[in-house]
PDB file of C-alpha atoms in Angstrom:
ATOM      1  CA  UNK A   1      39.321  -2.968 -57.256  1.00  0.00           C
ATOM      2  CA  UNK A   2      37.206  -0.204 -59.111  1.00  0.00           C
ATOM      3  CA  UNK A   3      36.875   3.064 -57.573  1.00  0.00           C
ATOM      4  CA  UNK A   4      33.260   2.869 -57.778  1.00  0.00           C
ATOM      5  CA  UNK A   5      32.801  -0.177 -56.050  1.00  0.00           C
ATOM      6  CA  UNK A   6      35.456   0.851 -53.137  1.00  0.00           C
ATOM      7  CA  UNK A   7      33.236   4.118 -52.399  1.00  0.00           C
ATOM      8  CA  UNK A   8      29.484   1.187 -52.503  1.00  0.00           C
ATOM      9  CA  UNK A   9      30.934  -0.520 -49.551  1.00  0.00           C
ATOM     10  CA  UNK A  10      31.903   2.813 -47.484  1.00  0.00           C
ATOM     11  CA  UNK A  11      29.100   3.507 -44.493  1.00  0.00           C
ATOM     12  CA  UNK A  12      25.538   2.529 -43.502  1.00  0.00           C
ATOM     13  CA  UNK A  13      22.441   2.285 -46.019  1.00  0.00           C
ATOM     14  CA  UNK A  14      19.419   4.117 -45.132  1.00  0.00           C
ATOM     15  CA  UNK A  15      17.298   0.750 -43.926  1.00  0.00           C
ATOM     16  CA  UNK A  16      20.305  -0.280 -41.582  1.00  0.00           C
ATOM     17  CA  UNK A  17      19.799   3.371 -39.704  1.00  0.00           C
ATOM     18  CA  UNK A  18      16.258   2.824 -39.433  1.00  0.00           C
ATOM     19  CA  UNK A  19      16.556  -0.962 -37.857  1.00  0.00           C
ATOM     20  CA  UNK A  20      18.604   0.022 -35.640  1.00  0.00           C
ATOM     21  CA  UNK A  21      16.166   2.823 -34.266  1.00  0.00           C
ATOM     22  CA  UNK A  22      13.579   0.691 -34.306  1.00  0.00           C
ATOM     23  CA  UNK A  23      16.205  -1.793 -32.182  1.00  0.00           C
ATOM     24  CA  UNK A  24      16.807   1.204 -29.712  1.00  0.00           C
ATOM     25  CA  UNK A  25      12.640   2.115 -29.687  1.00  0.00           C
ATOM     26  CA  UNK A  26      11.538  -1.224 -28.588  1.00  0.00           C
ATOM     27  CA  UNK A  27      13.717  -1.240 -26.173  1.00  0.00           C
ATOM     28  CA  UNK A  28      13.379   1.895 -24.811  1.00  0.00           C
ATOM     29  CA  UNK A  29       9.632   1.308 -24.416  1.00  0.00           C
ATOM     30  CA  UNK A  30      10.164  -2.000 -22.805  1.00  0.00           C
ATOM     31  CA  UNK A  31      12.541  -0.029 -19.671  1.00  0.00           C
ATOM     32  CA  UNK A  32       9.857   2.574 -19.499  1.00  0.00           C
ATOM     33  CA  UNK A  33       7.177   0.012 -19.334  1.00  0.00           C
ATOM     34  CA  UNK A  34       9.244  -1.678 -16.455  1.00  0.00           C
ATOM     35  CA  UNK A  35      10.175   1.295 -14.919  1.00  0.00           C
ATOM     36  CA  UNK A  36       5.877   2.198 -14.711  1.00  0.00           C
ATOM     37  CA  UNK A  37       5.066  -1.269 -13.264  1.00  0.00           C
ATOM     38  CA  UNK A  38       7.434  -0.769 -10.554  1.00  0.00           C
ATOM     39  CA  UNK A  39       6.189   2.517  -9.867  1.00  0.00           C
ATOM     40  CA  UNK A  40       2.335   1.060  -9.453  1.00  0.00           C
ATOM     41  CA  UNK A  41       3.948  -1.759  -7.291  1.00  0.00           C
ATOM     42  CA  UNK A  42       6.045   0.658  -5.022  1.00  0.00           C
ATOM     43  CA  UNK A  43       2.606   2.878  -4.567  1.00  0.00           C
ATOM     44  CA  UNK A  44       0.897   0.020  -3.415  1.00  0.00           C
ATOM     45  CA  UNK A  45       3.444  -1.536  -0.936  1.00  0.00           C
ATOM     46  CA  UNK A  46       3.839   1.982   0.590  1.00  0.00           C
ATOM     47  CA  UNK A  47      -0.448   1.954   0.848  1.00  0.00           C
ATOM     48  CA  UNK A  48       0.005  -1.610   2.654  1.00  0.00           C
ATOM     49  CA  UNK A  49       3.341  -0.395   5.307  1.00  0.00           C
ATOM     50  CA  UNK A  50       0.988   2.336   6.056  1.00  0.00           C
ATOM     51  CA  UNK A  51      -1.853   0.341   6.768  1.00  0.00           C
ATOM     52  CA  UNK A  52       0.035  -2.057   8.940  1.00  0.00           C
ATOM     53  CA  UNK A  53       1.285   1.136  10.868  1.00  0.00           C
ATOM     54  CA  UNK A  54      -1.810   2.404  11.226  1.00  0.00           C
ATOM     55  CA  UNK A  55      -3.031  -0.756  12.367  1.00  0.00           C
ATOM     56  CA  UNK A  56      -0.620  -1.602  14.734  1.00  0.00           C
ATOM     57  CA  UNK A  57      -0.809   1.956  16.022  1.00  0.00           C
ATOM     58  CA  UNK A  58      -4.193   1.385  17.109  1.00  0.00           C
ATOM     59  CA  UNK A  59      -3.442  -1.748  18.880  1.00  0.00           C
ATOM     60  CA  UNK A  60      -0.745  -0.053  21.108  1.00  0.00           C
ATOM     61  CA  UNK A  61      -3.659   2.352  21.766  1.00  0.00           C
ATOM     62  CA  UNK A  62      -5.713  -0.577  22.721  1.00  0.00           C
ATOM     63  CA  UNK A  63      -3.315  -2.274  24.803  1.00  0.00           C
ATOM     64  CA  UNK A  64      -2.473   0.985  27.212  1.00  0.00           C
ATOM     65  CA  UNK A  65      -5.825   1.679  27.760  1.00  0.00           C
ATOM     66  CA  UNK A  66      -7.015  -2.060  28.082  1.00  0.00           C
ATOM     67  CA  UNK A  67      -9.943  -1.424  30.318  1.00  0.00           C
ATOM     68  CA  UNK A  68     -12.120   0.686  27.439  1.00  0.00           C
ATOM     69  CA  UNK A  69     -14.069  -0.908  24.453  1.00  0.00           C
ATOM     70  CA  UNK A  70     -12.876  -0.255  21.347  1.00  0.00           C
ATOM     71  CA  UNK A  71     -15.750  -1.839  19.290  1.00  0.00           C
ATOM     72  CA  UNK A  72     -17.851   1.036  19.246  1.00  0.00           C
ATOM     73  CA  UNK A  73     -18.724   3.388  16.794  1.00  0.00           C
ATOM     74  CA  UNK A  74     -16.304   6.189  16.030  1.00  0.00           C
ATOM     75  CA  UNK A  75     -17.175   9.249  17.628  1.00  0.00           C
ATOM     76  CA  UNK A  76     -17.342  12.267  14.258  1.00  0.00           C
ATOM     77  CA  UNK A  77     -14.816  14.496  16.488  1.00  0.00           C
ATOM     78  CA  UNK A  78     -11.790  14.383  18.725  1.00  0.00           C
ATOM     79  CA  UNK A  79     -11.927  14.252  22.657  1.00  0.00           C
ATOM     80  CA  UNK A  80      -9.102  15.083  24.520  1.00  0.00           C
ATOM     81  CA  UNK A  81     -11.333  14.326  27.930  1.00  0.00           C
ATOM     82  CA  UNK A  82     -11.603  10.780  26.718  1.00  0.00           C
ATOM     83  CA  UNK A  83      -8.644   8.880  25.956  1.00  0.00           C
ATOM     84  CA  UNK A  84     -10.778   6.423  23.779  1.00  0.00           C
ATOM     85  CA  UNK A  85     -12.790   8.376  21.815  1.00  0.00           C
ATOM     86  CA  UNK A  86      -9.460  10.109  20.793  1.00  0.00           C
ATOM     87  CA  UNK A  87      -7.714   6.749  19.941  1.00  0.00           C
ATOM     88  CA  UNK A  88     -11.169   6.200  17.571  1.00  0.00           C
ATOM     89  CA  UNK A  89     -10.972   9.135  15.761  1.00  0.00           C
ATOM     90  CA  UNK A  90      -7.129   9.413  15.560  1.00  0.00           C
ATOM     91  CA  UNK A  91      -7.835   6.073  14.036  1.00  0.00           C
ATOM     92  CA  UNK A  92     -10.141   7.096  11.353  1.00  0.00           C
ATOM     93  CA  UNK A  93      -8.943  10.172  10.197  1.00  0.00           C
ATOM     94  CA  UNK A  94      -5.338   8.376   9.658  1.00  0.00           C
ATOM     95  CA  UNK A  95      -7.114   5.791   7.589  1.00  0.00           C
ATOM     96  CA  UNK A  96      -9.324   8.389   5.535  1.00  0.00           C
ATOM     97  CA  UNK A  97      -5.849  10.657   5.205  1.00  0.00           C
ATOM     98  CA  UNK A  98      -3.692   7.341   3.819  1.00  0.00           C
ATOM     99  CA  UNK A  99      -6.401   6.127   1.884  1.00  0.00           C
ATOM    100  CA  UNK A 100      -9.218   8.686   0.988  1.00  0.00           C
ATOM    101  CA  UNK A 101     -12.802   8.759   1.219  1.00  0.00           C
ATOM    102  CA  UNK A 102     -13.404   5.091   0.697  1.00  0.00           C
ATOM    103  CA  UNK A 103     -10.810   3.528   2.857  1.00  0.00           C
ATOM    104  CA  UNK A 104     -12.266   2.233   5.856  1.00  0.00           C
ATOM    105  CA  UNK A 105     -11.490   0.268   9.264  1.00  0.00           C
ATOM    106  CA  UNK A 106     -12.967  -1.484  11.738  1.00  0.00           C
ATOM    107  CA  UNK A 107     -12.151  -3.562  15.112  1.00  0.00           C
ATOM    108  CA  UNK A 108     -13.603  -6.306  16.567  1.00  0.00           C
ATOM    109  CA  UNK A 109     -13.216  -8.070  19.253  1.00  0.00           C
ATOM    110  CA  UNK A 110     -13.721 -12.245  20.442  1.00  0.00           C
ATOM    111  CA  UNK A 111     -12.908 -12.431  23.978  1.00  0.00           C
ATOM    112  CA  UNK A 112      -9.454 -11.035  24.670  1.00  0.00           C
ATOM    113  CA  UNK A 113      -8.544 -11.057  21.025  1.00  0.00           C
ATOM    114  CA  UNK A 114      -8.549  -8.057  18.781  1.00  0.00           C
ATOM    115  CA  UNK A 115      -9.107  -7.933  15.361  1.00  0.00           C
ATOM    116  CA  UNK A 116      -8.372  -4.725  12.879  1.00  0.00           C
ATOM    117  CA  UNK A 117      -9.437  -4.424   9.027  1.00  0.00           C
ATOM    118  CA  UNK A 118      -8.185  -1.452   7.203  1.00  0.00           C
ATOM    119  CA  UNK A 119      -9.643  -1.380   3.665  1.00  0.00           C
ATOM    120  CA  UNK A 120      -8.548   0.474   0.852  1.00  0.00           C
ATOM    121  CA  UNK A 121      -9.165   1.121  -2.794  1.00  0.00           C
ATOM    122  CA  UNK A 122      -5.483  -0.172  -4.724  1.00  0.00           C
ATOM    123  CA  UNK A 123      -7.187   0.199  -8.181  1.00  0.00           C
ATOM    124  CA  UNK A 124      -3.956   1.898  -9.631  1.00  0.00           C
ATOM    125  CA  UNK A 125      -1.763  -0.650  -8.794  1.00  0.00           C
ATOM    126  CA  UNK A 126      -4.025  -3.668 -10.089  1.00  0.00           C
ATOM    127  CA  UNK A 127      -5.574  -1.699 -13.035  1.00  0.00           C
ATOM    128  CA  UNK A 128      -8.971  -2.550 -11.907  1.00  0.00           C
ATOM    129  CA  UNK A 129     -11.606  -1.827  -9.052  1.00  0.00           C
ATOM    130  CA  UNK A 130      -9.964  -3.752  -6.577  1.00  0.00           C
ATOM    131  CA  UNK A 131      -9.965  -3.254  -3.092  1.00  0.00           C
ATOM    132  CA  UNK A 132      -6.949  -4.334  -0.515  1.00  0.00           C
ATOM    133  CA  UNK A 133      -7.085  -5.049   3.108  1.00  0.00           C
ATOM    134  CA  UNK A 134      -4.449  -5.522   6.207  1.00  0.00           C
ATOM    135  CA  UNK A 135      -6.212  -7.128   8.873  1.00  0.00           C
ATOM    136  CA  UNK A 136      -4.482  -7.768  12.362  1.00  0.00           C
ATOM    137  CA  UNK A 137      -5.237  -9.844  15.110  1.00  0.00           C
ATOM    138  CA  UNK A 138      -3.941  -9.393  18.460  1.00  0.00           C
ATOM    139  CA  UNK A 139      -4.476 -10.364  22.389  1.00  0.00           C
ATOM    140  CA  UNK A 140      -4.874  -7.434  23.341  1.00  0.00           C
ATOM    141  CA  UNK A 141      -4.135  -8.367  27.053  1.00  0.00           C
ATOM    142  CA  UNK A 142      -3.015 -11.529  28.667  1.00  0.00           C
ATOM    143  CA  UNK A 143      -5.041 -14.144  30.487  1.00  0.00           C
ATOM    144  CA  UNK A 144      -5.650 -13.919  34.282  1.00  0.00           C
ATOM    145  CA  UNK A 145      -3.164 -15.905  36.107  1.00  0.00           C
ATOM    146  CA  UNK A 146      -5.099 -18.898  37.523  1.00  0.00           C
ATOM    147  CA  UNK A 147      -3.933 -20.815  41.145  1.00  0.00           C
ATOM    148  CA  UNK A 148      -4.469 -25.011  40.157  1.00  0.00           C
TER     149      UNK A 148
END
């Protein structure tokens, strides 16, 4: 073998270098484009668990204090004198705290059956205007026991 042609085979050309960084870039982009997505996701389950806490929070309340109606507005302030206006505004301010300004919630009521919608704005996890909700429905106390 010539000496010249011993020293062309010796290392890496220029273009191999810069494939293999380009290798490496793409898929270094494609991790931190993963690890973003799951970031969004995460946000939004922990926006949902919170909801449902909220929610089911609220139906405890209901359920101790069976004998008051829940369906009614909200009252703008807290009332330690009234155990039910309390549970109402504890119940909105938690929502407006999880989920800002535009989160709302609401309960209704069929009979003995409760029904809570929390709302909320999950725009950042879908990418658009979109808008989530939890809604649970409960009994919120059990049917009067009947003699045949």
């Amino acid at each position: 073998m010539r000496g010249w042609s011993k020293r062309a085979q010796e290392g890496m050309t220029l273009i191999e270098v810069l494939v293999a960084l380009l290798v490496l870039a793409v898929g270094l982009l494609g991790a931190a484009a993963i690890q973003l997505n799951a970031l969004k996701y995460t946000d939004s389950s922990r926006m949902t668990s919170q909801a449902s806490f909220i929610a089911y929070d609220m139906m405890d309340r209901i359920r101790a204090n069976s004998g008051a109606d829940y369906t009614v507005t909200p009252p703008t302030s807290g009332n330690l004198g009234v155990a039910r206006d309390q549970d109402l505004y504890d119940f909105t301010s938690n929502i407006v705290n999880f989920g800002g300004a535009t989160a709302t919630g609401s309960i209704t009521r069929n009979q003995r059956v409760y029904t809570i919608t929390i709302t909320w704005d999950d725009s950042r996890a879908a990418n658009t205007a979109e808008r989530r909700s939890f809604v649970l429905t409960s009994r919120a106390t059990v049917d009067p026991a009947t003699t045949p």
